[in-house]
Amino acid sequence: MRNIYIGDTGVFVQYMQLALNRAGYPVSINGQFDRNTCSVLGNFLGNEKGCYVDKTVWTKLIPYLKGYTTHEITAGDTLWEIANTYETKVSAILTANPSLDAMRLQTGTRINVPFSFSLVDERVPYTSIFTEYIMEGLEVRYPFLISGCIGKSAMGKEVCYLQIGEGQTQVCYNACFHANEWITAPILLKFAEEYAKAYAAGEELYGEDTEALFKEFSLFLIPMVNPDGVDLVNGVIRNEDYLDQTKEIAAAYPSIPYPKGWKANINGIDLNLQFPAGWEQAREIKFAQGYVSPAPRDYVGEAPLSAIESINMYHFTRSHDFKLILAYHTQGEVIYWKYLDYEPENSRRIAEYFGSVSGYLVEETPTASGYAGYKDWFIQDYNRPGYTIEAGRGENPLEMSQFPKIYQDNRLILLGGMTQIRS
């Protein structure tokens, strides 16, 4: 997190404002480091120096982005008193510290204390660092989650996943292949949070027994396949070499707004046109449309699997046995379920179920974008159900104001990606 000062604007200011709100210091999350925000920050810090945020201040704010803090047990502590101090629940502390004996607290032991608010916020843009914080917070709150990384991006950022469940049936959902479709990341993160919370409490999730789901399925969630591109769109990249490169690429395609129109990875390759499933046809189509060099969108690359992020997804998929995949994109409120004449067993039935619970249209992929996608390759090579979900409506990047409806529309698709392959 970079230093920010009064007068600054942008996503980091929004994250600071979000942290203040979560800490109990209400301020408008408007991305403007104005006098009011300065005053509220000063109140939070307990001094008059609230007009800048440096490393020391971020250290105090970041726990409210990650959703937890730590506490060293002292003589006489009880879990009830600790929970009361941090305005949380004893059950949340016990879930986050499964080896803790509530009746025999050991002085000097440091424990994780989750805050009471939901981690996945519906008001701020998502970037690689905020996604990283949420994934860390989820794993701390719910230690039965497993995390890992599938590789690094072109700029060296980790591309990571969460695994929920221990079952033999593996399912994989991914999001943010395209940079300006970053609103898809919190779709997966919110589902992870709701599922984990329900499982920890022994409750159902939308009518399904979470204990049975956990034992039957291993669900892998990759919320941000393209972190560099997302960070470019949301204005948090500070590396001048990469910024200059993207500006040079964008200059060759002046009709595409920069950076909001950016879908590609940081090197100008469209990651969802990189898979060995009709890549040559995709190249012919996109070249005919004028995308003949690195571009903010629709450039297929010099060869299939030439972009590191797509290579990551290819090898991660190869190393697992996914029975179904969901690839989240925006926008159009439509579900694409076929590749060419491939029709894996149950794929049409599951697509129609997804349409019925979401209200989305169920269609075959248009020819102009019907090749070289991750979903296309999965169907071709595995002959198993694979779906591209185009969430929301409007012009990318979609506003977070759409998120509540998007999630409401998709929550039963996310659940059904597991339950529907039982039939």
PDB file of C-alpha atoms in Angstrom, residues 65-237:
ATOM      1  CA  LEU A  65      -9.149  -4.695   5.557  1.00  0.00           C
ATOM      2  CA  LYS A  66      -8.019  -8.226   6.412  1.00  0.00           C
ATOM      3  CA  GLY A  67     -10.807  -8.586   8.946  1.00  0.00           C
ATOM      4  CA  TYR A  68      -8.829  -9.769  11.937  1.00  0.00           C
ATOM      5  CA  THR A  69      -6.263  -8.787  14.520  1.00  0.00           C
ATOM      6  CA  THR A  70      -4.110 -10.741  16.975  1.00  0.00           C
ATOM      7  CA  HIS A  71      -4.253 -10.779  20.757  1.00  0.00           C
ATOM      8  CA  GLU A  72      -1.697 -12.018  23.280  1.00  0.00           C
ATOM      9  CA  ILE A  73      -3.401 -13.739  26.182  1.00  0.00           C
ATOM     10  CA  THR A  74      -2.599 -12.259  29.570  1.00  0.00           C
ATOM     11  CA  ALA A  75      -3.282 -13.578  33.071  1.00  0.00           C
ATOM     12  CA  GLY A  76      -6.974 -13.519  33.869  1.00  0.00           C
ATOM     13  CA  ASP A  77      -8.175 -13.249  30.255  1.00  0.00           C
ATOM     14  CA  THR A  78     -11.351 -15.048  29.269  1.00  0.00           C
ATOM     15  CA  LEU A  79     -12.648 -15.569  25.763  1.00  0.00           C
ATOM     16  CA  TRP A  80     -15.791 -13.646  26.662  1.00  0.00           C
ATOM     17  CA  GLU A  81     -13.711 -10.617  27.722  1.00  0.00           C
ATOM     18  CA  ILE A  82     -11.516 -10.848  24.613  1.00  0.00           C
ATOM     19  CA  ALA A  83     -14.587 -11.082  22.371  1.00  0.00           C
ATOM     20  CA  ASN A  84     -16.166  -8.125  24.161  1.00  0.00           C
ATOM     21  CA  THR A  85     -12.995  -6.033  23.771  1.00  0.00           C
ATOM     22  CA  TYR A  86     -12.932  -6.541  20.005  1.00  0.00           C
ATOM     23  CA  GLU A  87     -16.724  -6.520  19.573  1.00  0.00           C
ATOM     24  CA  THR A  88     -16.818 -10.005  18.146  1.00  0.00           C
ATOM     25  CA  LYS A  89     -18.150 -13.431  19.134  1.00  0.00           C
ATOM     26  CA  VAL A  90     -16.553 -16.192  21.175  1.00  0.00           C
ATOM     27  CA  SER A  91     -17.619 -18.665  18.491  1.00  0.00           C
ATOM     28  CA  ALA A  92     -15.691 -16.686  15.856  1.00  0.00           C
ATOM     29  CA  ILE A  93     -12.534 -16.781  17.998  1.00  0.00           C
ATOM     30  CA  LEU A  94     -12.878 -20.523  18.562  1.00  0.00           C
ATOM     31  CA  THR A  95     -13.399 -21.165  14.847  1.00  0.00           C
ATOM     32  CA  ALA A  96     -10.278 -19.142  13.995  1.00  0.00           C
ATOM     33  CA  ASN A  97      -8.225 -20.955  16.668  1.00  0.00           C
ATOM     34  CA  PRO A  98      -9.343 -24.593  16.534  1.00  0.00           C
ATOM     35  CA  SER A  99      -6.644 -25.843  18.946  1.00  0.00           C
ATOM     36  CA  LEU A 100      -7.542 -23.285  21.610  1.00  0.00           C
ATOM     37  CA  ASP A 101      -8.887 -24.661  24.904  1.00  0.00           C
ATOM     38  CA  ALA A 102     -11.379 -22.081  26.141  1.00  0.00           C
ATOM     39  CA  MET A 103     -11.116 -23.349  29.724  1.00  0.00           C
ATOM     40  CA  ARG A 104      -7.319 -23.354  29.825  1.00  0.00           C
ATOM     41  CA  LEU A 105      -6.040 -20.196  28.169  1.00  0.00           C
ATOM     42  CA  GLN A 106      -2.257 -20.106  28.225  1.00  0.00           C
ATOM     43  CA  THR A 107      -0.654 -16.773  29.127  1.00  0.00           C
ATOM     44  CA  GLY A 108       1.556 -15.516  26.319  1.00  0.00           C
ATOM     45  CA  THR A 109      -0.306 -17.391  23.589  1.00  0.00           C
ATOM     46  CA  ARG A 110      -1.101 -15.207  20.583  1.00  0.00           C
ATOM     47  CA  ILE A 111      -4.473 -15.874  18.992  1.00  0.00           C
ATOM     48  CA  ASN A 112      -6.294 -14.601  15.924  1.00  0.00           C
ATOM     49  CA  VAL A 113      -9.375 -12.495  16.653  1.00  0.00           C
ATOM     50  CA  PRO A 114     -11.766 -12.032  13.702  1.00  0.00           C
ATOM     51  CA  PHE A 115     -13.806  -8.850  13.616  1.00  0.00           C
ATOM     52  CA  SER A 116     -17.573  -9.159  13.293  1.00  0.00           C
ATOM     53  CA  PHE A 117     -18.071  -7.521   9.878  1.00  0.00           C
ATOM     54  CA  SER A 118     -18.234  -9.378   6.562  1.00  0.00           C
ATOM     55  CA  LEU A 119     -14.946  -9.384   4.707  1.00  0.00           C
ATOM     56  CA  VAL A 120     -16.279  -9.019   1.182  1.00  0.00           C
ATOM     57  CA  ASP A 121     -17.277  -5.390   0.787  1.00  0.00           C
ATOM     58  CA  GLU A 122     -19.762  -4.247  -1.842  1.00  0.00           C
ATOM     59  CA  ARG A 123     -18.684  -0.584  -2.078  1.00  0.00           C
ATOM     60  CA  VAL A 124     -15.070  -0.482  -3.260  1.00  0.00           C
ATOM     61  CA  PRO A 125     -13.219  -1.594  -6.398  1.00  0.00           C
ATOM     62  CA  TYR A 126     -11.213  -4.800  -6.196  1.00  0.00           C
ATOM     63  CA  THR A 127      -7.467  -4.924  -6.833  1.00  0.00           C
ATOM     64  CA  SER A 128      -4.859  -7.610  -6.387  1.00  0.00           C
ATOM     65  CA  ILE A 129      -3.856  -6.383  -2.932  1.00  0.00           C
ATOM     66  CA  PHE A 130      -7.413  -6.111  -1.607  1.00  0.00           C
ATOM     67  CA  THR A 131      -8.178  -9.577  -2.986  1.00  0.00           C
ATOM     68  CA  GLU A 132      -5.040 -10.861  -1.264  1.00  0.00           C
ATOM     69  CA  TYR A 133      -6.149  -9.315   2.044  1.00  0.00           C
ATOM     70  CA  ILE A 134      -9.605 -10.864   1.805  1.00  0.00           C
ATOM     71  CA  MET A 135      -8.218 -14.301   0.976  1.00  0.00           C
ATOM     72  CA  GLU A 136      -5.853 -14.078   3.950  1.00  0.00           C
ATOM     73  CA  GLY A 137      -8.689 -12.955   6.195  1.00  0.00           C
ATOM     74  CA  LEU A 138     -10.921 -15.799   5.067  1.00  0.00           C
ATOM     75  CA  GLU A 139      -8.214 -18.356   5.728  1.00  0.00           C
ATOM     76  CA  VAL A 140      -7.608 -16.932   9.213  1.00  0.00           C
ATOM     77  CA  ARG A 141     -11.303 -16.850  10.067  1.00  0.00           C
ATOM     78  CA  TYR A 142     -11.894 -20.333   8.663  1.00  0.00           C
ATOM     79  CA  PRO A 143      -8.711 -22.447   9.008  1.00  0.00           C
ATOM     80  CA  PHE A 144     -10.339 -25.385   7.222  1.00  0.00           C
ATOM     81  CA  LEU A 145      -9.900 -23.410   3.988  1.00  0.00           C
ATOM     82  CA  ILE A 146      -6.826 -24.250   1.945  1.00  0.00           C
ATOM     83  CA  SER A 147      -4.997 -21.645  -0.108  1.00  0.00           C
ATOM     84  CA  GLY A 148      -2.317 -21.901  -2.744  1.00  0.00           C
ATOM     85  CA  CYS A 149      -1.046 -20.191  -5.851  1.00  0.00           C
ATOM     86  CA  ILE A 150      -1.147 -21.404  -9.436  1.00  0.00           C
ATOM     87  CA  GLY A 151       1.793 -19.238 -10.549  1.00  0.00           C
ATOM     88  CA  LYS A 152       2.766 -15.629 -11.058  1.00  0.00           C
ATOM     89  CA  SER A 153       1.562 -12.915 -13.393  1.00  0.00           C
ATOM     90  CA  ALA A 154       3.701 -11.136 -15.967  1.00  0.00           C
ATOM     91  CA  MET A 155       4.601  -8.555 -13.301  1.00  0.00           C
ATOM     92  CA  GLY A 156       5.362 -11.229 -10.715  1.00  0.00           C
ATOM     93  CA  LYS A 157       2.152 -11.079  -8.671  1.00  0.00           C
ATOM     94  CA  GLU A 158       0.935 -14.350  -7.180  1.00  0.00           C
ATOM     95  CA  VAL A 159      -2.218 -15.767  -8.769  1.00  0.00           C
ATOM     96  CA  CYS A 160      -3.859 -17.648  -5.915  1.00  0.00           C
ATOM     97  CA  TYR A 161      -6.834 -19.849  -5.127  1.00  0.00           C
ATOM     98  CA  LEU A 162      -8.952 -20.959  -2.201  1.00  0.00           C
ATOM     99  CA  GLN A 163     -10.080 -24.549  -1.780  1.00  0.00           C
ATOM    100  CA  ILE A 164     -13.233 -25.345   0.160  1.00  0.00           C
ATOM    101  CA  GLY A 165     -14.020 -28.961   0.928  1.00  0.00           C
ATOM    102  CA  GLU A 166     -12.214 -32.269   1.010  1.00  0.00           C
ATOM    103  CA  GLY A 167     -14.313 -34.356  -1.351  1.00  0.00           C
ATOM    104  CA  GLN A 168     -13.105 -36.404  -4.299  1.00  0.00           C
ATOM    105  CA  THR A 169     -15.279 -34.509  -6.794  1.00  0.00           C
ATOM    106  CA  GLN A 170     -13.323 -31.447  -7.918  1.00  0.00           C
ATOM    107  CA  VAL A 171     -14.924 -28.294  -9.339  1.00  0.00           C
ATOM    108  CA  CYS A 172     -13.233 -25.020 -10.343  1.00  0.00           C
ATOM    109  CA  TYR A 173     -14.553 -21.466 -10.707  1.00  0.00           C
ATOM    110  CA  ASN A 174     -12.421 -18.585 -11.965  1.00  0.00           C
ATOM    111  CA  ALA A 175     -12.817 -14.846 -12.503  1.00  0.00           C
ATOM    112  CA  CYS A 176     -11.004 -11.809 -13.882  1.00  0.00           C
ATOM    113  CA  PHE A 177      -9.508 -13.285 -17.020  1.00  0.00           C
ATOM    114  CA  HIS A 178     -10.341  -9.813 -18.323  1.00  0.00           C
ATOM    115  CA  ALA A 179      -8.985  -6.781 -16.499  1.00  0.00           C
ATOM    116  CA  ASN A 180     -12.007  -4.493 -16.649  1.00  0.00           C
ATOM    117  CA  GLU A 181     -14.269  -7.313 -15.474  1.00  0.00           C
ATOM    118  CA  TRP A 182     -12.834  -7.146 -11.944  1.00  0.00           C
ATOM    119  CA  ILE A 183     -16.325  -7.109 -10.389  1.00  0.00           C
ATOM    120  CA  THR A 184     -16.333 -10.882 -10.927  1.00  0.00           C
ATOM    121  CA  ALA A 185     -13.680 -11.344  -8.196  1.00  0.00           C
ATOM    122  CA  PRO A 186     -15.995 -10.475  -5.290  1.00  0.00           C
ATOM    123  CA  ILE A 187     -18.636 -12.838  -6.717  1.00  0.00           C
ATOM    124  CA  LEU A 188     -16.357 -15.769  -5.946  1.00  0.00           C
ATOM    125  CA  LEU A 189     -15.039 -14.277  -2.715  1.00  0.00           C
ATOM    126  CA  LYS A 190     -18.517 -13.627  -1.334  1.00  0.00           C
ATOM    127  CA  PHE A 191     -19.575 -17.168  -2.139  1.00  0.00           C
ATOM    128  CA  ALA A 192     -16.468 -18.455  -0.375  1.00  0.00           C
ATOM    129  CA  GLU A 193     -17.299 -16.368   2.678  1.00  0.00           C
ATOM    130  CA  GLU A 194     -20.942 -17.433   2.807  1.00  0.00           C
ATOM    131  CA  TYR A 195     -20.099 -21.113   2.298  1.00  0.00           C
ATOM    132  CA  ALA A 196     -17.314 -21.090   4.912  1.00  0.00           C
ATOM    133  CA  LYS A 197     -19.438 -19.226   7.455  1.00  0.00           C
ATOM    134  CA  ALA A 198     -22.338 -21.639   7.026  1.00  0.00           C
ATOM    135  CA  TYR A 199     -20.095 -24.686   7.268  1.00  0.00           C
ATOM    136  CA  ALA A 200     -18.365 -23.374  10.407  1.00  0.00           C
ATOM    137  CA  ALA A 201     -21.759 -22.804  12.048  1.00  0.00           C
ATOM    138  CA  GLY A 202     -23.185 -26.158  10.955  1.00  0.00           C
ATOM    139  CA  GLU A 203     -25.850 -24.383   8.914  1.00  0.00           C
ATOM    140  CA  GLU A 204     -27.303 -24.913   5.455  1.00  0.00           C
ATOM    141  CA  LEU A 205     -26.312 -22.810   2.470  1.00  0.00           C
ATOM    142  CA  TYR A 206     -29.361 -21.935   0.374  1.00  0.00           C
ATOM    143  CA  GLY A 207     -31.027 -25.146   1.496  1.00  0.00           C
ATOM    144  CA  GLU A 208     -28.001 -27.403   1.008  1.00  0.00           C
ATOM    145  CA  ASP A 209     -26.274 -29.334   3.788  1.00  0.00           C
ATOM    146  CA  THR A 210     -22.817 -27.739   3.960  1.00  0.00           C
ATOM    147  CA  GLU A 211     -21.288 -30.681   5.801  1.00  0.00           C
ATOM    148  CA  ALA A 212     -22.355 -32.994   2.986  1.00  0.00           C
ATOM    149  CA  LEU A 213     -21.047 -30.531   0.362  1.00  0.00           C
ATOM    150  CA  PHE A 214     -17.721 -30.242   2.198  1.00  0.00           C
ATOM    151  CA  LYS A 215     -17.260 -34.016   2.304  1.00  0.00           C
ATOM    152  CA  GLU A 216     -18.352 -34.625  -1.276  1.00  0.00           C
ATOM    153  CA  PHE A 217     -16.695 -31.754  -3.179  1.00  0.00           C
ATOM    154  CA  SER A 218     -13.405 -29.924  -3.402  1.00  0.00           C
ATOM    155  CA  LEU A 219     -14.243 -26.486  -4.761  1.00  0.00           C
ATOM    156  CA  PHE A 220     -11.365 -24.408  -6.121  1.00  0.00           C
ATOM    157  CA  LEU A 221     -11.905 -20.656  -6.508  1.00  0.00           C
ATOM    158  CA  ILE A 222      -9.464 -18.471  -8.474  1.00  0.00           C
ATOM    159  CA  PRO A 223     -10.826 -14.939  -8.059  1.00  0.00           C
ATOM    160  CA  MET A 224      -8.226 -12.969 -10.034  1.00  0.00           C
ATOM    161  CA  VAL A 225      -6.546 -14.671 -13.003  1.00  0.00           C
ATOM    162  CA  ASN A 226      -5.249 -11.336 -14.357  1.00  0.00           C
ATOM    163  CA  PRO A 227      -4.091  -9.221 -11.376  1.00  0.00           C
ATOM    164  CA  ASP A 228      -1.819  -6.899 -13.373  1.00  0.00           C
ATOM    165  CA  GLY A 229      -4.583  -5.896 -15.762  1.00  0.00           C
ATOM    166  CA  VAL A 230      -7.041  -5.340 -12.918  1.00  0.00           C
ATOM    167  CA  ASP A 231      -4.548  -3.110 -11.116  1.00  0.00           C
ATOM    168  CA  LEU A 232      -3.985  -1.120 -14.317  1.00  0.00           C
ATOM    169  CA  VAL A 233      -7.709  -0.502 -14.783  1.00  0.00           C
ATOM    170  CA  ASN A 234      -8.097   0.600 -11.169  1.00  0.00           C
ATOM    171  CA  GLY A 235      -5.096   2.920 -11.231  1.00  0.00           C
ATOM    172  CA  VAL A 236      -2.829   1.273  -8.665  1.00  0.00           C
ATOM    173  CA  ILE A 237       0.170   0.342 -10.812  1.00  0.00           C
TER     174      ILE A 237
END
